[in-house]
Short mmCIF file of C-alpha atoms and ligand atoms in Angstrom, two decimals:
data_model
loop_
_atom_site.label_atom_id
_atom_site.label_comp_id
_atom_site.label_asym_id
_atom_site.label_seq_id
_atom_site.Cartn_x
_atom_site.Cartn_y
_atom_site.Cartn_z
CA UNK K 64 38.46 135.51 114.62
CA UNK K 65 41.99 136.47 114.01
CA UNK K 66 45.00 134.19 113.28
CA UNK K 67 48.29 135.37 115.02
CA UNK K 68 50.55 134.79 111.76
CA UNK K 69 53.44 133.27 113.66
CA UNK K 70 56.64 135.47 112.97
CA UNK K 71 59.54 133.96 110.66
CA UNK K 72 62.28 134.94 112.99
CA UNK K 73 61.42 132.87 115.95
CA UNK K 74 61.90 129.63 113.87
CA UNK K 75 65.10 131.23 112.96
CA UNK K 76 66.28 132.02 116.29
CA UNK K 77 64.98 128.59 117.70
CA UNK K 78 68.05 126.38 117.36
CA UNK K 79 70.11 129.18 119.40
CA UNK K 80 68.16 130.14 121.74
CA UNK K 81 70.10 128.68 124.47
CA UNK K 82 73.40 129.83 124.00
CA UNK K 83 72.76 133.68 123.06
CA UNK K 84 69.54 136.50 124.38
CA UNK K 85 67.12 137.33 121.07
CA UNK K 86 67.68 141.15 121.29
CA UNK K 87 71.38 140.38 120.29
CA UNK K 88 70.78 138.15 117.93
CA UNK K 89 67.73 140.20 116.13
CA UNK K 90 70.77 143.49 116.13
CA UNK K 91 73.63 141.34 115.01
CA UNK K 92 72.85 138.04 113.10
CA UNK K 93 69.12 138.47 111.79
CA UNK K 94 68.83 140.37 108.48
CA UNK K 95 72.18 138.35 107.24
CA UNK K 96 70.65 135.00 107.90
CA UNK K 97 67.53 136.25 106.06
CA UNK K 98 69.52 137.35 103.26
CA UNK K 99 72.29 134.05 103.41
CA UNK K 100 69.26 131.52 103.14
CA UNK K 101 67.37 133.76 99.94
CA UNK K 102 70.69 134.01 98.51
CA UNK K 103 71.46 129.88 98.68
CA UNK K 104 68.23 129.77 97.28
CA UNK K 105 68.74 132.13 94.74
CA UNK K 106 72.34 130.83 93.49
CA UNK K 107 71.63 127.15 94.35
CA UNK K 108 74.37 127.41 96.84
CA UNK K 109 74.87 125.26 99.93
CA UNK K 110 77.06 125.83 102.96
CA UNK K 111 79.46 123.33 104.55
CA UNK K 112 80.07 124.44 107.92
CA UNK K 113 82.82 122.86 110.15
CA UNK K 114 82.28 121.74 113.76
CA UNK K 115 84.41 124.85 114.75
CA UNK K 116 81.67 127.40 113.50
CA UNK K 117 80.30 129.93 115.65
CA UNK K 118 76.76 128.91 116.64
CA UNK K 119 74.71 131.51 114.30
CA UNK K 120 76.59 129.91 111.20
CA UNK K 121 76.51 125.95 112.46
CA UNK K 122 72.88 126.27 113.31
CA UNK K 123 71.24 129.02 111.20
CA UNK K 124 72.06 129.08 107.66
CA UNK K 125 74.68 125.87 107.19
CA UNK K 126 73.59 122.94 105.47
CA UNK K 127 76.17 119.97 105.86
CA UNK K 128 78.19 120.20 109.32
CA UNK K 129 80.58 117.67 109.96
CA UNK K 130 84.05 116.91 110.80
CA UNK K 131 87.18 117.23 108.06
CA UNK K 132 85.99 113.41 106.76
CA UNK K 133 82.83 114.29 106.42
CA UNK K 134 83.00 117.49 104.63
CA UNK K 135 85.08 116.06 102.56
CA UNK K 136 82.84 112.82 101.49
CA UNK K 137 79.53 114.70 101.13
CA UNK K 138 81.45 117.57 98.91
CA UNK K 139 81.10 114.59 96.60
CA UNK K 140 77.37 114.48 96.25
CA UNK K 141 76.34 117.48 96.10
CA UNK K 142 73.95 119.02 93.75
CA UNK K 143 74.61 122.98 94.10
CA UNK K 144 76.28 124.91 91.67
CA UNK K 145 78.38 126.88 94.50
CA UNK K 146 79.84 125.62 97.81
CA UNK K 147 80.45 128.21 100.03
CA UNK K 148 83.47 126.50 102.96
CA UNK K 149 82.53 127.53 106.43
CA UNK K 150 85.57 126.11 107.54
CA UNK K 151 89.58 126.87 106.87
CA UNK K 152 91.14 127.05 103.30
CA UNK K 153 92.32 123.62 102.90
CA UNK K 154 88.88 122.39 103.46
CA UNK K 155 87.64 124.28 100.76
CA UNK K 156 90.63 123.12 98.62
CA UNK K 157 89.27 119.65 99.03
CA UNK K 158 85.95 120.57 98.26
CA UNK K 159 87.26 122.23 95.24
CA UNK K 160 89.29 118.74 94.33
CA UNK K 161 86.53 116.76 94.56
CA UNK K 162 84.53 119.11 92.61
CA UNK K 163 86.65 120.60 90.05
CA UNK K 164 83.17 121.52 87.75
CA UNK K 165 81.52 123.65 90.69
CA UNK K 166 82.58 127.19 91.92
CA UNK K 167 83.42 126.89 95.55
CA UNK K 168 83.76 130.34 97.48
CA UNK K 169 85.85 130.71 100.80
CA UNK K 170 84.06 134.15 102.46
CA UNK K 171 87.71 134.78 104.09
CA UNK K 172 90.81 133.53 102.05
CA UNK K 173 93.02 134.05 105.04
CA UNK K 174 91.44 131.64 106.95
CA UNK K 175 94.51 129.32 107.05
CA UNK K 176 95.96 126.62 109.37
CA UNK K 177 99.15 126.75 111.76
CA UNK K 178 99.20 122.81 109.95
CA UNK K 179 98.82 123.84 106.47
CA UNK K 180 101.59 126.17 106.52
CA UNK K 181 103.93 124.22 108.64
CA UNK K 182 105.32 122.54 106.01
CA UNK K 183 106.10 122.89 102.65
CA UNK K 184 106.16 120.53 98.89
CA UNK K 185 109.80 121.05 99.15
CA UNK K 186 109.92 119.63 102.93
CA UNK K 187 107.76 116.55 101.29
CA UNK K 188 110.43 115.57 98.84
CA UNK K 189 113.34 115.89 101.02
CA UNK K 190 111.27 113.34 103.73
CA UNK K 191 110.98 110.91 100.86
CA UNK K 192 114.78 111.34 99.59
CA UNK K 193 115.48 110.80 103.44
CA UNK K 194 112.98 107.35 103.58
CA UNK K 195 113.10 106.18 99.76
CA UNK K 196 110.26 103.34 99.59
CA UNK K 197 108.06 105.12 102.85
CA UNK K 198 104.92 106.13 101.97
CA UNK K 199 103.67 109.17 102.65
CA UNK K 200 100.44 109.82 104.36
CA UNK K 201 99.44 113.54 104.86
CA UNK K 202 96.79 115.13 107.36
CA UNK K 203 94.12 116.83 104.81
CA UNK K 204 95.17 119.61 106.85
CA UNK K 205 97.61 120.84 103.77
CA UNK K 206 97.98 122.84 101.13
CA UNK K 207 97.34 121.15 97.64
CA UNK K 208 100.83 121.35 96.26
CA UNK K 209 101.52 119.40 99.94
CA UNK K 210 98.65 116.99 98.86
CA UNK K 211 100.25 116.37 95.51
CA UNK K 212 103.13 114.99 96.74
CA UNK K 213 101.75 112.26 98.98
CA UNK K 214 100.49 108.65 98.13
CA UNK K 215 97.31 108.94 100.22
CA UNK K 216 95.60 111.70 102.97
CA UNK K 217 93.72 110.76 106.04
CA UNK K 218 91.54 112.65 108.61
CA UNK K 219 91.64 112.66 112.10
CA UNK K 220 88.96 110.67 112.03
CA UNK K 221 90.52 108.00 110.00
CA UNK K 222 93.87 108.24 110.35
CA UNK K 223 94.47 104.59 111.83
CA UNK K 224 92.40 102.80 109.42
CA UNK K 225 94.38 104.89 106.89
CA UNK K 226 97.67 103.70 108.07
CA UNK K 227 96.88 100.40 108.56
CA UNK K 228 95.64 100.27 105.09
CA UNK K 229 98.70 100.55 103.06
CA UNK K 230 99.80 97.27 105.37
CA UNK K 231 104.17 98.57 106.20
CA UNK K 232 105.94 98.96 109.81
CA UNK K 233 107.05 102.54 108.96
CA UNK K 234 105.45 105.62 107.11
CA UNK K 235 105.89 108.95 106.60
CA UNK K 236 103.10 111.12 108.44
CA UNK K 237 102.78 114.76 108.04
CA UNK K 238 102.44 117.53 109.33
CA UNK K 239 101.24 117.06 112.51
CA UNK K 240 103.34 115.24 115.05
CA UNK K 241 100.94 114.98 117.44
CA UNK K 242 98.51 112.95 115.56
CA UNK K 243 101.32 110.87 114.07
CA UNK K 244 102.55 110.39 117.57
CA UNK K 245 98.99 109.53 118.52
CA UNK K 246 98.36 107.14 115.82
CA UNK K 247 101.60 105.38 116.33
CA UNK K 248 100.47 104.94 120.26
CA UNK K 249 97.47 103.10 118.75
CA UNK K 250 98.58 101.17 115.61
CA UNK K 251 102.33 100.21 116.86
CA UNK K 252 103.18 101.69 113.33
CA UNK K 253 106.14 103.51 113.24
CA UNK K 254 106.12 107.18 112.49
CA UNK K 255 108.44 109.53 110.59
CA UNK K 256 106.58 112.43 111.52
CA UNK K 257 107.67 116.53 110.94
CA UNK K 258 107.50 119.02 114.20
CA UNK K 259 104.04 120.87 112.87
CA UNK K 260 101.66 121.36 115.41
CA UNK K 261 97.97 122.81 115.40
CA UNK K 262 97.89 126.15 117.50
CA UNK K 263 95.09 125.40 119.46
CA UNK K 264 95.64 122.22 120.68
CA UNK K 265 99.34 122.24 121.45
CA UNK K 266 97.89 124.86 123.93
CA UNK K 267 96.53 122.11 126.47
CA UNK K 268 98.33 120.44 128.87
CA UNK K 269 98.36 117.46 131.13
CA UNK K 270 98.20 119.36 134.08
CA UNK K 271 95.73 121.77 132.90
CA UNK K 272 93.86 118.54 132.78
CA UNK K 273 94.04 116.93 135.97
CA UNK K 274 93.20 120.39 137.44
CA UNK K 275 89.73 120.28 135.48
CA UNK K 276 89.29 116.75 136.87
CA UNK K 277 89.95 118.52 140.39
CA UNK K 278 87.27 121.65 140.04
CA UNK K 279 85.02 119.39 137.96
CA UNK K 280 85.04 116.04 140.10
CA UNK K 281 82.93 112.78 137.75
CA UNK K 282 83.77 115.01 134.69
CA UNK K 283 84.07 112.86 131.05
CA UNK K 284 87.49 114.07 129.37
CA UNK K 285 87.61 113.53 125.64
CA UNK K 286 90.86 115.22 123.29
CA UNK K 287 90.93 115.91 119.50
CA UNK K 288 94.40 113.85 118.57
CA UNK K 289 95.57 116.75 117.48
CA UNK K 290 96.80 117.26 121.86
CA UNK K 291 100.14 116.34 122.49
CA UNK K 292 100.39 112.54 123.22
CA UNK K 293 100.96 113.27 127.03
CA UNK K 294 97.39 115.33 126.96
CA UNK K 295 95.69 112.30 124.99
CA UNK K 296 96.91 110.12 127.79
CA UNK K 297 94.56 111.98 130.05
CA UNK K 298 91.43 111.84 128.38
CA UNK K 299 88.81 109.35 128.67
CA UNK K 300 88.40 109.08 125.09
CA UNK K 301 90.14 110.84 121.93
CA UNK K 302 88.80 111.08 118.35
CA UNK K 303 87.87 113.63 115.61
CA UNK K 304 85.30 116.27 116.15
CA UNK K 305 82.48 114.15 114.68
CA UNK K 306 83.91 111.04 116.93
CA UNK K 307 83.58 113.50 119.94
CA UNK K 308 80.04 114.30 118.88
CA UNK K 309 79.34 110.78 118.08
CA UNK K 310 80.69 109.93 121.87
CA UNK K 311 78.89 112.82 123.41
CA UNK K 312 75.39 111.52 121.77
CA UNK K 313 75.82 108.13 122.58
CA UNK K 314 77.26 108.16 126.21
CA UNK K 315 75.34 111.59 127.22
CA UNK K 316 77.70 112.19 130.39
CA UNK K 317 76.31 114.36 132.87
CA UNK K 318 79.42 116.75 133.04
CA UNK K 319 82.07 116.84 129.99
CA UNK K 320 85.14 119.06 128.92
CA UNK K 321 85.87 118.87 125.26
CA UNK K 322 89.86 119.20 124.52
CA UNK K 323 89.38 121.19 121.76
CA UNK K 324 88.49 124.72 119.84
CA UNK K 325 85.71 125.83 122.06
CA UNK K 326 82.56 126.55 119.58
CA UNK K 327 81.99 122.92 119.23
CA UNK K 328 80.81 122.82 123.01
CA UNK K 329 78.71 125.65 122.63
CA UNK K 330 76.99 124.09 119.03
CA UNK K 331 76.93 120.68 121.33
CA UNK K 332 75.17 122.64 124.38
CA UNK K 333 72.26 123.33 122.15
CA UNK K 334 72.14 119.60 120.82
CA UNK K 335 72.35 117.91 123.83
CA UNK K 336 70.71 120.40 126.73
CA UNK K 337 71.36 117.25 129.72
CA UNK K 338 74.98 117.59 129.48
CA UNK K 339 77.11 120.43 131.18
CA UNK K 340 80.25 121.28 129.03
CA UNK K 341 83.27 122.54 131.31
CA UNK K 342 84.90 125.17 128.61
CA UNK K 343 88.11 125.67 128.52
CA UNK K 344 88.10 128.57 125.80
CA UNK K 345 90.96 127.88 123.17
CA UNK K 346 89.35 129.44 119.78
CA UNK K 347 90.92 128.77 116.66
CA UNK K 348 91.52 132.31 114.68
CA UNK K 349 91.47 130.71 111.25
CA UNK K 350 87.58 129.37 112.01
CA UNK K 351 86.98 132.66 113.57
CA UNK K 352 87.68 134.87 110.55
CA UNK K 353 84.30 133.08 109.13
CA UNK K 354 81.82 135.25 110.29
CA UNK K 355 77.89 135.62 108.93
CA UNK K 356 78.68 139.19 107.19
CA UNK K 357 81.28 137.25 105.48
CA UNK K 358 79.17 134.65 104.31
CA UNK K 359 76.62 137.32 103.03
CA UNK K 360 79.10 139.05 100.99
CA UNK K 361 80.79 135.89 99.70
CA UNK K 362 77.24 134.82 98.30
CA UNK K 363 76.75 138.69 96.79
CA UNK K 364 79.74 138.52 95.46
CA UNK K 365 80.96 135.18 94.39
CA UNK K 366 84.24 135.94 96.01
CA UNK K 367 86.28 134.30 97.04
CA UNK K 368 86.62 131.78 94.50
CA UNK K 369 89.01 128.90 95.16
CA UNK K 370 91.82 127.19 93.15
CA UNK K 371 93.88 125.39 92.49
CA UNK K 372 96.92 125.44 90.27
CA UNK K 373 96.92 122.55 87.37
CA UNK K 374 99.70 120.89 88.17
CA UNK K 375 98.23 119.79 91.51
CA UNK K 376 95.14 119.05 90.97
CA UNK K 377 95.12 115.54 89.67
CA UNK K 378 97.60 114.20 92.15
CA UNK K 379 96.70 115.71 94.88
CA UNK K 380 93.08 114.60 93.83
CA UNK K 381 94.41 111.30 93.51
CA UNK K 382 95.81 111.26 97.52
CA UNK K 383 91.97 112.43 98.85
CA UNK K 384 89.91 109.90 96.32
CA UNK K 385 92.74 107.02 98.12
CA UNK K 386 91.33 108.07 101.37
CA UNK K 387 87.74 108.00 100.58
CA UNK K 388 88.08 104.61 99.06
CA UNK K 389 89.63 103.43 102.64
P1 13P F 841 88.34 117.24 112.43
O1 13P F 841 88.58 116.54 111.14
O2 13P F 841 88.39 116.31 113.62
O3 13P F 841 87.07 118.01 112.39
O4 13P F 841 89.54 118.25 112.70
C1 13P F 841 89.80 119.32 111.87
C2 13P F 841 90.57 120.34 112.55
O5 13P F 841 91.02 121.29 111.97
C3 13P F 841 90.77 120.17 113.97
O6 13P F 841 91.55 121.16 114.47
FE1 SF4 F 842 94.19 124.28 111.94
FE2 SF4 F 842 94.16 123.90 114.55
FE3 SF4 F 842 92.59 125.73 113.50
FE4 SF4 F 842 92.07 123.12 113.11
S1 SF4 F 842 92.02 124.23 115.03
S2 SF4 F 842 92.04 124.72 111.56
S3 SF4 F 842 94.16 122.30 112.97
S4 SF4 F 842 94.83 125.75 113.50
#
């Protein structure tokens, strides 16, 4: 009798089956997920992927997905000697901040954020000249130096508990407006906020909306808070990209548009095969400059590494362990 030795790829190529033909991924993505998961082995490496990454990276070779928070918390634990950031430069910055001992890699060092660079240390100090005594909470979506000059960072996905934390009518919350705006909607905390926005979400629009709601009739809206207030007024529920996964689990709607970079519907359409996800295509460039031949090389290479310059690290250290502790 003869065994039919079943063949390694197809376990590989289960978990994306539905969202791309074999033949294409066999040409494009095979031999470098081969080669990422020896090489992790190899270098005791693990990947953290963001909810933004493409569906070949989320589902084939990462190892902790999650949301901003939760990239963050389980960079804490982790037992690897490299972290390799699927995921935009200041999330491997904190990953590098909470582990200063390990070598954490970024395969693309351009991957940046319109958030991140929308404001400056500089920009910091002047707000707090401007408001002496207001605290300063900042978006992890920053640069270090930004990090090191604020009293403690949040997440989308705990932004309000953040706020209403430190226990004060009035703080300073940068850089994105939107999400200040947003979280001042929900906590009645006032907001100095600075005009940064995130380039993909400032994209939708209320009306854009309400014409979804028309084509798509009994369709669930939900909106990252990083959507102008006016767009957040729309949905049926708003919260970080875990929260939205978290909601999308939970409430399985039969029909559901996701107000946000559009991977995370496609990495959700494999997860939860019941549900029909309208797309409304806004892709984030920063994510998208992660790419499997990236991660390859950054694991051959051990480029490139991430960090951070000494004067920042403990304070800006010091504003990410705050949030944790929330
Ligand atoms: P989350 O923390 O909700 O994953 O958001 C990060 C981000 O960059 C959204 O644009
Ligand atoms: Fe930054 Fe927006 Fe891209 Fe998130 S989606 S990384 S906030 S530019």
């Amino acid at each position: 009798m003869t065994t039919l030795l079943a063949n390694p790829r197809d376990t590989l190529f289960q978990p994306v089956a539905g969202v791309m033909a074999r033949q294409d991924w066999d040409r494009l993505y095979a031999d470098d997920i081969e080669a990422i998961l020896r090489l992790k082995r190899e270098k005791n490496a693990v990947i953290l992927a963001h909810n933004y990454q493409t569906p070949e990276i989320f589902h084939c070779v990462s190892d902790i997905r999650g949301d901003s928070l939760a990239l963050a918390r389980e960079a804490c634990d982790l037992d690897a000697d490299i972290i390799v950031m699927a995921g935009v430069h200041f999330m491997a910055e904190t990953a590098k901040l909470l582990n200063p001992a390990k070598k954490v890699l970024i395969p693309d060092a351009h991957a940046g954020c319109s958030l991140a660079e929308g404001i400056t240390a500089d920009n910091v100090r002047a707000l707090r000249a401007a408001w002496p005594g207001v605290p300063v909470v900042t978006y992890v979506n920053s640069t270090a130096a930004v990090k090191a000059e604020t009293d403690i960072c949040c997440t989308s996905g705990n932004a309000k508990k953040v706020v209403e934390s430190l226990g004060v009518p009035r703080v300073i919350m940068i850089p994105d407006e939107f999400l200040a705006r947003n979280i001042e909607a929900e906590t009645g905390i006032e907001m100095i906020t600075w005009p940064a926005h995130c380039e993909v979400h400032e994209r939708f629009t209320p009306a854009e909306i309400r014409q979804y709601r028309r084509i798509h009739p009994g369709v669930v809206v939900i909106a990252h808070p990083e959507c102008a207030p006016d767009v957040v007024a729309e949905a049926d529920f708003s919260g970080s990209t875990a929260q939205m996964i978290d909601w999308v689990a939970q409430r399985k709607p039969e029909k559901v548009l996701l107000v946000t970079e559009c991977s995370m519907s496609d990495n959700l359409s494999l997860l939860y095969p019941d549900t029909r996800f309208v797309r409304p295509c806004n892709l984030c460039p920063h994510m998208k400059r992660i790419t499997l031949a990236g991660i390859r090389r950054s694991l051959e290479t051990l480029q490139t590494e991430v960090t951070i310059p000494v004067e920042f690290q403990a304070p800006a250290r010091r504003a990410v362990e705050r949030m944790l502790a929330v």
